[in-house]
PDB file of C-alpha atoms and ligand atoms in Angstrom:
ATOM      1  CA  LEU M 261       0.472  -0.328  -0.073  1.00  0.00           C
ATOM      2  CA  ASN M 262       0.838   3.647  -0.560  1.00  0.00           C
ATOM      3  CA  TRP M 263       1.045   5.492   2.625  1.00  0.00           C
ATOM      4  CA  GLU M 264       1.789   8.511   1.712  1.00  0.00           C
ATOM      5  CA  GLN M 265      -1.160   9.054  -0.515  1.00  0.00           C
ATOM      6  CA  ALA M 266      -3.226   7.327   1.302  1.00  0.00           C
ATOM      7  CA  ILE M 267      -2.882   9.151   4.372  1.00  0.00           C
ATOM      8  CA  GLY M 268      -2.640  12.437   2.416  1.00  0.00           C
ATOM      9  CA  GLU M 269      -6.279  11.932   0.039  1.00  0.00           C
ATOM     10  CA  ARG M 270      -7.784  11.471   3.327  1.00  0.00           C
ATOM     11  CA  LEU M 271      -6.093  14.822   4.198  1.00  0.00           C
ATOM     12  CA  ASP M 272      -7.631  16.589   1.295  1.00  0.00           C
ATOM     13  CA  ARG M 273     -10.870  14.724   1.747  1.00  0.00           C
ATOM     14  CA  ILE M 274     -11.409  16.083   5.032  1.00  0.00           C
ATOM     15  CA  LEU M 275      -9.876  19.380   6.057  1.00  0.00           C
ATOM     16  CA  GLY M 276     -12.663  20.141   2.534  1.00  0.00           C
ATOM     17  CA  LYS M 277     -12.821  23.787   1.227  1.00  0.00           C
ATOM     18  CA  ASP M 278     -13.695  25.121   4.460  1.00  0.00           C
ATOM     19  CA  THR M 279     -10.917  24.752   6.978  1.00  0.00           C
ATOM     20  CA  PRO M 280      -9.157  27.269   7.487  1.00  0.00           C
ATOM     21  CA  PRO M 281      -6.359  27.606   4.870  1.00  0.00           C
ATOM     22  CA  ASN M 282      -3.989  29.041   7.467  1.00  0.00           C
ATOM     23  CA  LEU M 283      -4.774  25.752   9.984  1.00  0.00           C
ATOM     24  CA  ALA M 284      -4.750  23.552   7.230  1.00  0.00           C
ATOM     25  CA  ALA M 285      -1.795  24.163   6.318  1.00  0.00           C
ATOM     26  CA  ALA M 286      -0.676  23.007  10.053  1.00  0.00           C
ATOM     27  CA  ILE M 287      -1.438  20.014  10.067  1.00  0.00           C
ATOM     28  CA  ARG M 288      -0.539  19.666   6.443  1.00  0.00           C
ATOM     29  CA  TYR M 289       2.906  19.354   7.968  1.00  0.00           C
ATOM     30  CA  GLY M 290       2.600  18.089  11.160  1.00  0.00           C
ATOM     31  CA  VAL M 291       0.977  14.871   8.435  1.00  0.00           C
ATOM     32  CA  LEU M 292       3.046  14.974   6.001  1.00  0.00           C
ATOM     33  CA  THR M 293       6.468  16.096   6.645  1.00  0.00           C
ATOM     34  CA  PRO M 294       8.584  12.378   5.837  1.00  0.00           C
ATOM     35  CA  GLY M 295       7.034  10.211   9.000  1.00  0.00           C
ATOM     36  CA  LYS M 296       8.831   6.615   8.950  1.00  0.00           C
ATOM     37  CA  ARG M 297       4.841   5.631   9.082  1.00  0.00           C
ATOM     38  CA  PHE M 298       5.660   2.254  11.000  1.00  0.00           C
ATOM     39  CA  ARG M 299       1.833   2.231  12.603  1.00  0.00           C
ATOM     40  CA  PRO M 300       0.065   2.192   9.580  1.00  0.00           C
ATOM     41  CA  ARG M 301       2.372  -0.616   8.354  1.00  0.00           C
ATOM     42  CA  LEU M 302       1.834  -2.262  11.112  1.00  0.00           C
ATOM     43  CA  MET M 303      -1.460  -2.175  11.139  1.00  0.00           C
ATOM     44  CA  GLU M 304      -1.245  -3.159   7.221  1.00  0.00           C
ATOM     45  CA  ALA M 305       0.272  -6.619   8.681  1.00  0.00           C
ATOM     46  CA  SER M 306      -2.183  -7.442  11.369  1.00  0.00           C
ATOM     47  CA  ALA M 307      -4.648  -6.896   8.617  1.00  0.00           C
ATOM     48  CA  ARG M 308      -2.988  -8.678   6.392  1.00  0.00           C
ATOM     49  CA  THR M 309      -2.554 -11.716   8.815  1.00  0.00           C
ATOM     50  CA  LEU M 310      -5.903 -11.953   9.994  1.00  0.00           C
ATOM     51  CA  SER M 311      -7.779 -10.880   6.480  1.00  0.00           C
ATOM     52  CA  VAL M 312      -9.373  -8.145   6.647  1.00  0.00           C
ATOM     53  CA  PRO M 313     -10.460  -6.433   3.527  1.00  0.00           C
ATOM     54  CA  ASP M 314      -8.348  -2.923   3.222  1.00  0.00           C
ATOM     55  CA  SER M 315     -12.078  -0.797   2.992  1.00  0.00           C
ATOM     56  CA  HIS M 316     -12.541  -1.201   6.553  1.00  0.00           C
ATOM     57  CA  SER M 317      -8.395  -1.534   8.064  1.00  0.00           C
ATOM     58  CA  VAL M 318      -6.851   1.595   6.014  1.00  0.00           C
ATOM     59  CA  PRO M 319      -9.093   4.000   7.198  1.00  0.00           C
ATOM     60  CA  PHE M 320      -8.293   3.314  10.977  1.00  0.00           C
ATOM     61  CA  ALA M 321      -4.444   2.885   9.610  1.00  0.00           C
ATOM     62  CA  VAL M 322      -4.888   6.950   8.620  1.00  0.00           C
ATOM     63  CA  ALA M 323      -6.641   7.734  10.926  1.00  0.00           C
ATOM     64  CA  LEU M 324      -3.769   6.153  13.566  1.00  0.00           C
ATOM     65  CA  GLU M 325      -0.930   7.350  12.388  1.00  0.00           C
ATOM     66  CA  TRP M 326      -2.811  11.798  12.197  1.00  0.00           C
ATOM     67  CA  ILE M 327      -2.870  10.722  16.014  1.00  0.00           C
ATOM     68  CA  HIS M 328       0.303  10.096  16.334  1.00  0.00           C
ATOM     69  CA  ALA M 329       0.942  13.175  14.273  1.00  0.00           C
ATOM     70  CA  PHE M 330      -1.087  15.513  16.158  1.00  0.00           C
ATOM     71  CA  THR M 331       0.737  13.492  19.840  1.00  0.00           C
ATOM     72  CA  LEU M 332       4.381  14.688  17.978  1.00  0.00           C
ATOM     73  CA  ILE M 333       3.216  18.078  17.112  1.00  0.00           C
ATOM     74  CA  HIS M 334       2.275  18.454  20.861  1.00  0.00           C
ATOM     75  CA  ASP M 335       5.387  16.826  21.910  1.00  0.00           C
ATOM     76  CA  ASP M 336       7.276  19.185  20.510  1.00  0.00           C
ATOM     77  CA  LEU M 337       5.764  22.447  22.091  1.00  0.00           C
ATOM     78  CA  PRO M 338       8.047  24.843  24.434  1.00  0.00           C
ATOM     79  CA  CYS M 339       5.599  23.747  27.287  1.00  0.00           C
ATOM     80  CA  MET M 340       6.495  20.009  26.464  1.00  0.00           C
ATOM     81  CA  ASP M 341       9.864  19.167  24.600  1.00  0.00           C
ATOM     82  CA  ASP M 342      10.175  22.312  23.623  1.00  0.00           C
ATOM     83  CA  ASP M 343      11.730  21.083  20.920  1.00  0.00           C
ATOM     84  CA  ASP M 344      12.929  22.561  17.542  1.00  0.00           C
ATOM     85  CA  PHE M 345      13.443  19.298  15.107  1.00  0.00           C
ATOM     86  CA  ARG M 346      11.356  16.798  14.070  1.00  0.00           C
ATOM     87  CA  ARG M 347      11.555  14.702  11.384  1.00  0.00           C
ATOM     88  CA  GLY M 348      15.183  17.120   9.903  1.00  0.00           C
ATOM     89  CA  LEU M 349      12.567  20.083   9.813  1.00  0.00           C
ATOM     90  CA  PRO M 350      11.765  22.573  12.091  1.00  0.00           C
ATOM     91  CA  THR M 351       8.940  21.976  14.301  1.00  0.00           C
ATOM     92  CA  ASN M 352       5.488  23.125  13.887  1.00  0.00           C
ATOM     93  CA  HIS M 353       4.825  25.464  16.626  1.00  0.00           C
ATOM     94  CA  LYS M 354       8.693  27.325  14.923  1.00  0.00           C
ATOM     95  CA  VAL M 355       6.791  27.325  11.651  1.00  0.00           C
ATOM     96  CA  TYR M 356       3.056  27.933  12.481  1.00  0.00           C
ATOM     97  CA  GLY M 357       3.755  29.512  15.926  1.00  0.00           C
ATOM     98  CA  GLU M 358       2.895  27.871  19.167  1.00  0.00           C
ATOM     99  CA  ALA M 359      -1.337  28.463  18.843  1.00  0.00           C
ATOM    100  CA  LEU M 360      -1.804  27.098  15.911  1.00  0.00           C
ATOM    101  CA  ALA M 361       0.502  24.494  16.301  1.00  0.00           C
ATOM    102  CA  LEU M 362      -1.710  23.370  18.889  1.00  0.00           C
ATOM    103  CA  LEU M 363      -5.290  23.735  17.426  1.00  0.00           C
ATOM    104  CA  ALA M 364      -3.397  21.178  14.223  1.00  0.00           C
ATOM    105  CA  GLY M 365      -2.967  19.148  17.139  1.00  0.00           C
ATOM    106  CA  ASP M 366      -6.473  18.688  18.452  1.00  0.00           C
ATOM    107  CA  ALA M 367      -8.558  19.472  15.183  1.00  0.00           C
ATOM    108  CA  LEU M 368      -6.614  15.763  14.147  1.00  0.00           C
ATOM    109  CA  VAL M 369      -8.123  13.803  17.042  1.00  0.00           C
ATOM    110  CA  PRO M 370     -11.337  14.430  15.338  1.00  0.00           C
ATOM    111  CA  ALA M 371     -10.651  14.457  12.082  1.00  0.00           C
ATOM    112  CA  ALA M 372      -9.286  11.559  12.632  1.00  0.00           C
ATOM    113  CA  PHE M 373     -12.205   9.658  14.772  1.00  0.00           C
ATOM    114  CA  GLU M 374     -14.280  11.132  11.595  1.00  0.00           C
ATOM    115  CA  LEU M 375     -12.080   9.464   9.109  1.00  0.00           C
ATOM    116  CA  THR M 376     -13.320   5.882  10.595  1.00  0.00           C
ATOM    117  CA  LEU M 377     -17.269   6.326   9.646  1.00  0.00           C
ATOM    118  CA  GLU M 378     -15.075   5.217   5.770  1.00  0.00           C
ATOM    119  CA  SER M 379     -14.947   1.548   7.235  1.00  0.00           C
ATOM    120  CA  LEU M 380     -18.459   1.929   8.386  1.00  0.00           C
ATOM    121  CA  ALA M 381     -19.844   2.959   5.082  1.00  0.00           C
ATOM    122  CA  THR M 382     -17.671   0.314   2.334  1.00  0.00           C
ATOM    123  CA  GLY M 383     -19.608  -1.858   4.571  1.00  0.00           C
ATOM    124  CA  CYS M 384     -17.658  -2.825   8.016  1.00  0.00           C
ATOM    125  CA  PRO M 385     -19.869  -4.596  10.118  1.00  0.00           C
ATOM    126  CA  ALA M 386     -21.084  -1.554  12.846  1.00  0.00           C
ATOM    127  CA  ALA M 387     -20.123  -4.007  16.019  1.00  0.00           C
ATOM    128  CA  ALA M 388     -16.881  -4.742  14.846  1.00  0.00           C
ATOM    129  CA  TRP M 389     -16.216  -1.423  13.724  1.00  0.00           C
ATOM    130  CA  ARG M 390     -16.542   0.096  17.284  1.00  0.00           C
ATOM    131  CA  LYS M 391     -15.177  -2.108  18.821  1.00  0.00           C
ATOM    132  CA  ALA M 392     -12.119  -1.310  17.050  1.00  0.00           C
ATOM    133  CA  PHE M 393     -12.914   2.541  16.924  1.00  0.00           C
ATOM    134  CA  SER M 394     -13.487   2.017  21.255  1.00  0.00           C
ATOM    135  CA  LEU M 395      -9.375   0.843  21.312  1.00  0.00           C
ATOM    136  CA  LEU M 396      -8.475   3.582  19.119  1.00  0.00           C
ATOM    137  CA  VAL M 397     -10.335   6.537  20.971  1.00  0.00           C
ATOM    138  CA  GLN M 398      -8.513   4.988  24.296  1.00  0.00           C
ATOM    139  CA  ALA M 399      -5.274   3.951  22.913  1.00  0.00           C
ATOM    140  CA  THR M 400      -5.678   8.285  22.512  1.00  0.00           C
ATOM    141  CA  GLY M 401      -7.772   8.703  25.729  1.00  0.00           C
ATOM    142  CA  PRO M 402      -6.065   8.866  29.221  1.00  0.00           C
ATOM    143  CA  ARG M 403      -5.665   5.684  29.728  1.00  0.00           C
ATOM    144  CA  GLY M 404      -3.706   6.212  25.891  1.00  0.00           C
ATOM    145  CA  VAL M 405      -0.876   8.188  25.039  1.00  0.00           C
ATOM    146  CA  ILE M 406      -2.665  11.572  26.970  1.00  0.00           C
ATOM    147  CA  GLY M 407      -2.516   9.654  29.326  1.00  0.00           C
ATOM    148  CA  GLY M 408       1.463   8.207  29.394  1.00  0.00           C
ATOM    149  CA  GLN M 409       2.783  11.498  28.445  1.00  0.00           C
ATOM    150  CA  ALA M 410       1.351  12.097  32.195  1.00  0.00           C
ATOM    151  CA  ARG M 411       2.655   9.821  33.598  1.00  0.00           C
ATOM    152  CA  GLU M 412       5.894  10.150  33.109  1.00  0.00           C
ATOM    153  CA  PHE M 413       5.801  14.468  35.223  1.00  0.00           C
ATOM    154  CA  LEU M 414       5.360  11.965  37.873  1.00  0.00           C
ATOM    155  CA  LEU M 415       8.706   9.951  37.697  1.00  0.00           C
ATOM    156  CA  ASP M 416      12.031  10.890  39.488  1.00  0.00           C
ATOM    157  CA  ALA M 417      15.568   9.317  39.983  1.00  0.00           C
ATOM    158  CA  THR M 418      13.908   6.991  42.804  1.00  0.00           C
ATOM    159  CA  SER M 419      11.882   6.248  39.985  1.00  0.00           C
ATOM    160  CA  THR M 420      11.280   1.447  39.199  1.00  0.00           C
ATOM    161  CA  LEU M 421      12.066  -0.264  36.094  1.00  0.00           C
ATOM    162  CA  GLU M 422       8.494  -1.056  36.367  1.00  0.00           C
ATOM    163  CA  GLU M 423       6.928   1.994  36.759  1.00  0.00           C
ATOM    164  CA  LEU M 424       9.372   3.350  33.403  1.00  0.00           C
ATOM    165  CA  LYS M 425       7.671   0.014  31.827  1.00  0.00           C
ATOM    166  CA  ARG M 426       4.391   0.935  33.096  1.00  0.00           C
ATOM    167  CA  MET M 427       4.765   5.124  31.250  1.00  0.00           C
ATOM    168  CA  HIS M 428       5.639   3.640  28.086  1.00  0.00           C
ATOM    169  CA  ALA M 429       3.567   1.544  27.395  1.00  0.00           C
ATOM    170  CA  LEU M 430       0.874   3.622  27.843  1.00  0.00           C
ATOM    171  CA  LYS M 431       3.096   6.895  25.923  1.00  0.00           C
ATOM    172  CA  THR M 432       4.802   4.439  22.815  1.00  0.00           C
ATOM    173  CA  GLY M 433       3.427   1.060  23.257  1.00  0.00           C
ATOM    174  CA  ALA M 434      -0.901   2.820  23.389  1.00  0.00           C
ATOM    175  CA  LEU M 435      -0.651   3.473  19.192  1.00  0.00           C
ATOM    176  CA  PHE M 436       1.105  -0.075  18.789  1.00  0.00           C
ATOM    177  CA  ASP M 437      -1.595  -1.974  20.153  1.00  0.00           C
ATOM    178  CA  ALA M 438      -4.139  -0.058  19.158  1.00  0.00           C
ATOM    179  CA  ALA M 439      -2.833  -0.915  14.949  1.00  0.00           C
ATOM    180  CA  ILE M 440      -2.006  -4.144  15.906  1.00  0.00           C
ATOM    181  CA  LEU M 441      -5.535  -5.607  17.329  1.00  0.00           C
ATOM    182  CA  ILE M 442      -7.365  -2.686  15.681  1.00  0.00           C
ATOM    183  CA  PRO M 443      -7.591  -5.881  12.465  1.00  0.00           C
ATOM    184  CA  ALA M 444      -8.602  -7.891  15.272  1.00  0.00           C
ATOM    185  CA  HIS M 445     -11.781  -6.268  16.309  1.00  0.00           C
ATOM    186  CA  LEU M 446     -12.863  -5.541  12.507  1.00  0.00           C
ATOM    187  CA  ALA M 447     -11.713 -10.136  11.903  1.00  0.00           C
ATOM    188  CA  GLY M 448     -14.324 -10.528  14.862  1.00  0.00           C
ATOM    189  CA  ILE M 449     -12.243 -11.621  17.335  1.00  0.00           C
ATOM    190  CA  GLU M 450     -12.853 -12.501  20.291  1.00  0.00           C
ATOM    191  CA  SER M 451     -10.833 -10.638  23.201  1.00  0.00           C
ATOM    192  CA  GLY M 452      -9.657 -13.602  25.444  1.00  0.00           C
ATOM    193  CA  SER M 453      -9.193 -16.304  22.756  1.00  0.00           C
ATOM    194  CA  PRO M 454      -5.962 -17.408  22.262  1.00  0.00           C
ATOM    195  CA  ARG M 455      -5.489 -15.820  18.876  1.00  0.00           C
ATOM    196  CA  PHE M 456      -6.591 -12.610  20.598  1.00  0.00           C
ATOM    197  CA  GLU M 457      -4.095 -12.721  22.935  1.00  0.00           C
ATOM    198  CA  ALA M 458      -0.852 -14.170  20.518  1.00  0.00           C
ATOM    199  CA  LEU M 459      -1.919 -10.381  18.379  1.00  0.00           C
ATOM    200  CA  GLU M 460      -1.788  -8.702  22.405  1.00  0.00           C
ATOM    201  CA  ASN M 461       1.375 -10.962  23.156  1.00  0.00           C
ATOM    202  CA  PHE M 462       3.234  -9.640  19.734  1.00  0.00           C
ATOM    203  CA  SER M 463       1.595  -5.789  20.739  1.00  0.00           C
ATOM    204  CA  ASN M 464       3.183  -5.016  23.879  1.00  0.00           C
ATOM    205  CA  ALA M 465       7.204  -6.769  23.114  1.00  0.00           C
ATOM    206  CA  PHE M 466       6.752  -5.147  19.872  1.00  0.00           C
ATOM    207  CA  GLY M 467       6.295  -2.070  22.223  1.00  0.00           C
ATOM    208  CA  LEU M 468       8.978  -2.538  24.384  1.00  0.00           C
ATOM    209  CA  GLY M 469      11.655  -3.415  21.656  1.00  0.00           C
ATOM    210  CA  PHE M 470      10.594  -0.200  19.449  1.00  0.00           C
ATOM    211  CA  GLN M 471      11.019   1.613  22.987  1.00  0.00           C
ATOM    212  CA  SER M 472      14.892  -0.278  22.910  1.00  0.00           C
ATOM    213  CA  ALA M 473      15.555   0.507  19.693  1.00  0.00           C
ATOM    214  CA  ASP M 474      14.824   4.514  20.342  1.00  0.00           C
ATOM    215  CA  ASP M 475      16.754   4.596  23.523  1.00  0.00           C
ATOM    216  CA  LEU M 476      19.293   2.657  22.040  1.00  0.00           C
ATOM    217  CA  GLU M 477      19.551   4.591  19.029  1.00  0.00           C
ATOM    218  CA  ASP M 478      19.583   8.137  21.495  1.00  0.00           C
ATOM    219  CA  ALA M 479      22.681   5.654  23.688  1.00  0.00           C
ATOM    220  CA  ALA M 480      24.752   6.166  20.822  1.00  0.00           C
ATOM    221  CA  GLU M 481      24.423   8.966  19.448  1.00  0.00           C
ATOM    222  CA  GLU M 482      23.899  11.150  22.704  1.00  0.00           C
ATOM    223  CA  HIS M 483      27.028   9.212  24.413  1.00  0.00           C
ATOM    224  CA  ASP M 484      30.145  11.721  23.684  1.00  0.00           C
ATOM    225  CA  GLU M 485      27.552  14.638  24.923  1.00  0.00           C
ATOM    226  CA  ALA M 486      26.151  12.944  27.740  1.00  0.00           C
ATOM    227  CA  ALA M 487      27.217  11.879  30.752  1.00  0.00           C
ATOM    228  CA  GLY M 488      24.319   9.378  32.092  1.00  0.00           C
ATOM    229  CA  TYR M 489      21.123   8.748  30.158  1.00  0.00           C
ATOM    230  CA  THR M 490      17.879  10.049  31.310  1.00  0.00           C
ATOM    231  CA  GLN M 491      15.714   8.651  33.254  1.00  0.00           C
ATOM    232  CA  THR M 492      12.752   8.059  30.915  1.00  0.00           C
ATOM    233  CA  SER M 493      16.251   5.772  29.831  1.00  0.00           C
ATOM    234  CA  ILE M 494      15.438   2.181  30.254  1.00  0.00           C
ATOM    235  CA  LEU M 495      19.487   2.352  29.963  1.00  0.00           C
ATOM    236  CA  SER M 496      18.861   3.952  33.200  1.00  0.00           C
ATOM    237  CA  HIS M 497      17.714   0.873  34.769  1.00  0.00           C
ATOM    238  CA  LEU M 498      19.565  -1.742  32.874  1.00  0.00           C
ATOM    239  CA  SER M 499      22.873  -2.302  30.190  1.00  0.00           C
ATOM    240  CA  PHE M 500      23.348  -1.870  26.001  1.00  0.00           C
ATOM    241  CA  GLN M 501      23.617  -5.820  26.126  1.00  0.00           C
ATOM    242  CA  GLN M 502      20.572  -6.737  28.886  1.00  0.00           C
ATOM    243  CA  VAL M 503      18.371  -4.207  26.973  1.00  0.00           C
ATOM    244  CA  ARG M 504      18.801  -4.924  23.905  1.00  0.00           C
ATOM    245  CA  GLN M 505      18.765  -9.470  24.278  1.00  0.00           C
ATOM    246  CA  ASN M 506      15.591  -8.264  26.516  1.00  0.00           C
ATOM    247  CA  ALA M 507      13.872  -7.576  23.782  1.00  0.00           C
ATOM    248  CA  GLU M 508      15.117  -9.686  21.400  1.00  0.00           C
ATOM    249  CA  GLN M 509      13.490 -12.536  24.002  1.00  0.00           C
ATOM    250  CA  ALA M 510      10.264 -10.808  24.342  1.00  0.00           C
ATOM    251  CA  LEU M 511      10.504 -11.128  20.225  1.00  0.00           C
ATOM    252  CA  SER M 512      11.195 -14.074  20.055  1.00  0.00           C
ATOM    253  CA  GLU M 513       8.603 -15.624  22.186  1.00  0.00           C
ATOM    254  CA  ALA M 514       6.069 -13.895  20.793  1.00  0.00           C
ATOM    255  CA  GLU M 515       6.623 -14.866  17.070  1.00  0.00           C
ATOM    256  CA  ASN M 516       6.050 -18.569  18.136  1.00  0.00           C
ATOM    257  CA  ARG M 517       3.836 -17.986  19.889  1.00  0.00           C
ATOM    258  CA  LEU M 518       1.753 -15.896  16.920  1.00  0.00           C
ATOM    259  CA  ARG M 519       3.237 -18.830  14.639  1.00  0.00           C
ATOM    260  CA  GLY M 520       1.548 -20.668  16.550  1.00  0.00           C
ATOM    261  CA  VAL M 521      -1.799 -19.497  16.728  1.00  0.00           C
ATOM    262  CA  HIS M 522      -2.004 -18.025  13.441  1.00  0.00           C
ATOM    263  CA  GLY M 523       0.271 -20.267  11.054  1.00  0.00           C
ATOM    264  CA  THR M 524       1.318 -19.228   7.967  1.00  0.00           C
ATOM    265  CA  HIS M 525      -0.955 -16.362   8.023  1.00  0.00           C
ATOM    266  CA  CYS M 526       1.323 -14.099  10.345  1.00  0.00           C
ATOM    267  CA  ALA M 527       4.341 -13.856   8.092  1.00  0.00           C
ATOM    268  CA  PRO M 528       3.265  -9.921   7.286  1.00  0.00           C
ATOM    269  CA  LEU M 529       4.237  -9.356  11.807  1.00  0.00           C
ATOM    270  CA  LEU M 530       7.049 -11.810  11.744  1.00  0.00           C
ATOM    271  CA  GLU M 531       8.881  -9.689   8.847  1.00  0.00           C
ATOM    272  CA  LEU M 532       7.986  -6.566  10.660  1.00  0.00           C
ATOM    273  CA  SER M 533       9.324  -8.475  13.910  1.00  0.00           C
ATOM    274  CA  HIS M 534      12.054  -9.524  11.814  1.00  0.00           C
ATOM    275  CA  GLN M 535      13.317  -5.749  10.205  1.00  0.00           C
ATOM    276  CA  LEU M 536      12.649  -4.245  14.285  1.00  0.00           C
ATOM    277  CA  LYS M 537      15.566  -7.100  14.976  1.00  0.00           C
ATOM    278  CA  GLN M 538      17.551  -5.991  12.799  1.00  0.00           C
ATOM    279  CA  LYS M 539      17.687  -2.327  14.705  1.00  0.00           C
ATOM    280  CA  LEU M 540      18.014  -3.469  17.465  1.00  0.00           C
ATOM    281  CA  ALA M 541      21.003  -5.721  16.925  1.00  0.00           C
ATOM    282  CA  ALA M 542      22.398  -2.545  13.840  1.00  0.00           C
ATOM    283  CA  ALA M 543      22.891  -0.280  17.697  1.00  0.00           C
ATOM    284  CA  GLN M 544      26.764   0.219  18.106  1.00  0.00           C
ATOM    285  CA  ASP M 545      27.669  -0.546  22.158  1.00  0.00           C
ATOM    286  CA  PRO M 546      29.073   3.642  23.321  1.00  0.00           C
ATOM    287  CA  GLY M 547      30.602   1.753  25.702  1.00  0.00           C
ATOM    288  CA  SER M 548      32.200  -0.716  23.781  1.00  0.00           C
ATOM    289  CA  ARG M 549      33.318   1.545  20.969  1.00  0.00           C
ATOM    290  CA  THR M 550      37.048   3.661  21.954  1.00  0.00           C
TER     291      THR M 550
HETATM  292  C1  IPE A 232       8.407   9.006  17.399  1.00  0.00           C
HETATM  293  O1  IPE A 232       7.577   7.949  17.180  1.00  0.00           O
HETATM  294  C2  IPE A 232       8.100   9.109  19.105  1.00  0.00           C
HETATM  295  C3  IPE A 232       7.738   7.519  19.883  1.00  0.00           C
HETATM  296  C4  IPE A 232       7.153   6.824  20.951  1.00  0.00           C
HETATM  297  C5  IPE A 232       9.337   6.814  20.039  1.00  0.00           C
HETATM  298  P1  IPE A 232       8.393   7.275  15.018  1.00  0.00           P
HETATM  299  O2  IPE A 232       9.290   6.447  15.203  1.00  0.00           O
HETATM  300  O3  IPE A 232       7.398   6.367  15.063  1.00  0.00           O
HETATM  301  O4  IPE A 232       8.562   8.581  14.451  1.00  0.00           O
HETATM  302  P2  IPE A 232       8.131   9.006  12.892  1.00  0.00           P
HETATM  303  O5  IPE A 232       6.208   8.751  12.527  1.00  0.00           O
HETATM  304  O6  IPE A 232       8.844   7.976  12.188  1.00  0.00           O
HETATM  305  O7  IPE A 232       8.380  10.320  12.516  1.00  0.00           O
HETATM  306  C1  IPE A 233       7.282  11.458  21.956  1.00  0.00           C
HETATM  307  O1  IPE A 233       7.631  11.569  22.586  1.00  0.00           O
HETATM  308  C2  IPE A 233       5.905  11.282  22.117  1.00  0.00           C
HETATM  309  C3  IPE A 233       4.775  10.680  22.534  1.00  0.00           C
HETATM  310  C4  IPE A 233       5.643   9.476  21.905  1.00  0.00           C
HETATM  311  C5  IPE A 233       3.606  10.236  22.505  1.00  0.00           C
HETATM  312  P1  IPE A 233       9.105  11.466  22.769  1.00  0.00           P
HETATM  313  O2  IPE A 233       9.245  13.005  23.959  1.00  0.00           O
HETATM  314  O3  IPE A 233       9.941  10.434  23.694  1.00  0.00           O
HETATM  315  O4  IPE A 233       9.953  10.769  21.922  1.00  0.00           O
HETATM  316  P2  IPE A 233      10.586  12.437  20.250  1.00  0.00           P
HETATM  317  O5  IPE A 233      12.093  12.436  20.719  1.00  0.00           O
HETATM  318  O6  IPE A 233       9.739  13.787  20.993  1.00  0.00           O
HETATM  319  O7  IPE A 233      10.713  11.797  19.750  1.00  0.00           O
HETATM  320 MG1   MG A 234       9.881  14.391  22.079  1.00  0.00          MG
END
């Protein structure tokens, strides 16, 4: 699937002619700057594994990417991380100002929820749509990414690894869970069934793996300047090799369980997990460098 096209075309449609041009420009910038589109690709892999029609899953995958874009725009604001660059370009508020960046992020949330109605219009069964929609909403809200961002404020130097993982499970994990489990709802798989639980387990391993790879890459880049790791890095609790090993092991176990329950159908998900393992393997331990 061509995600740039899928994401851009739907954005044009939802913004329509009546969105004020200043707001439309800030929204477009936030969404269309070059991201990896990892969450839609993950949802595509899950949908393929479960034989969900594209017309049912793609609106949810695009919506998920818009929600992700909203979190990044707000995360970079001066009152949050106060970052000047994102995806190699100036952050939204640097280009459009704080007020419009705030509104662009705000607007992406209802826009994403509205977009999921497209699945219903193409014949997605209402009961399945309702479960998928409810998961997307939860993953966004106080028990999802937004809750995770707030939970990060509660961490300090005395926080445990468990508390850190709990924060990451919301901040990063919630949207990965949505990517993998929304297709399970669209396919009518019962929560609590072995098929659902194998996907849930895979998603947890994937979220942890993604966060670990991110932390390892940051450590490899920042080692020269920084004396230690920030308290939100898993590396403030475990060694470089341990973080890598734990993530790889969790992924391998999750792959086996997925294969056991979903058989050869899960190849698209295994492919992405393979890519993530390569990323983990490629991270250079700064401690081993001279
Ligand atoms: C960045 O996510 C934020 C984290 C959860 C670490 P991505 O690494 O997926 O960012 P983009 O979308 O490719 O820019
Ligand atoms: C990004 O988080 C925003 C969310 C995951 C909600 P971070 O602050 O940890 O990541 P970067 O470094 O800005 O991409
Ligand atoms: Mg940030």
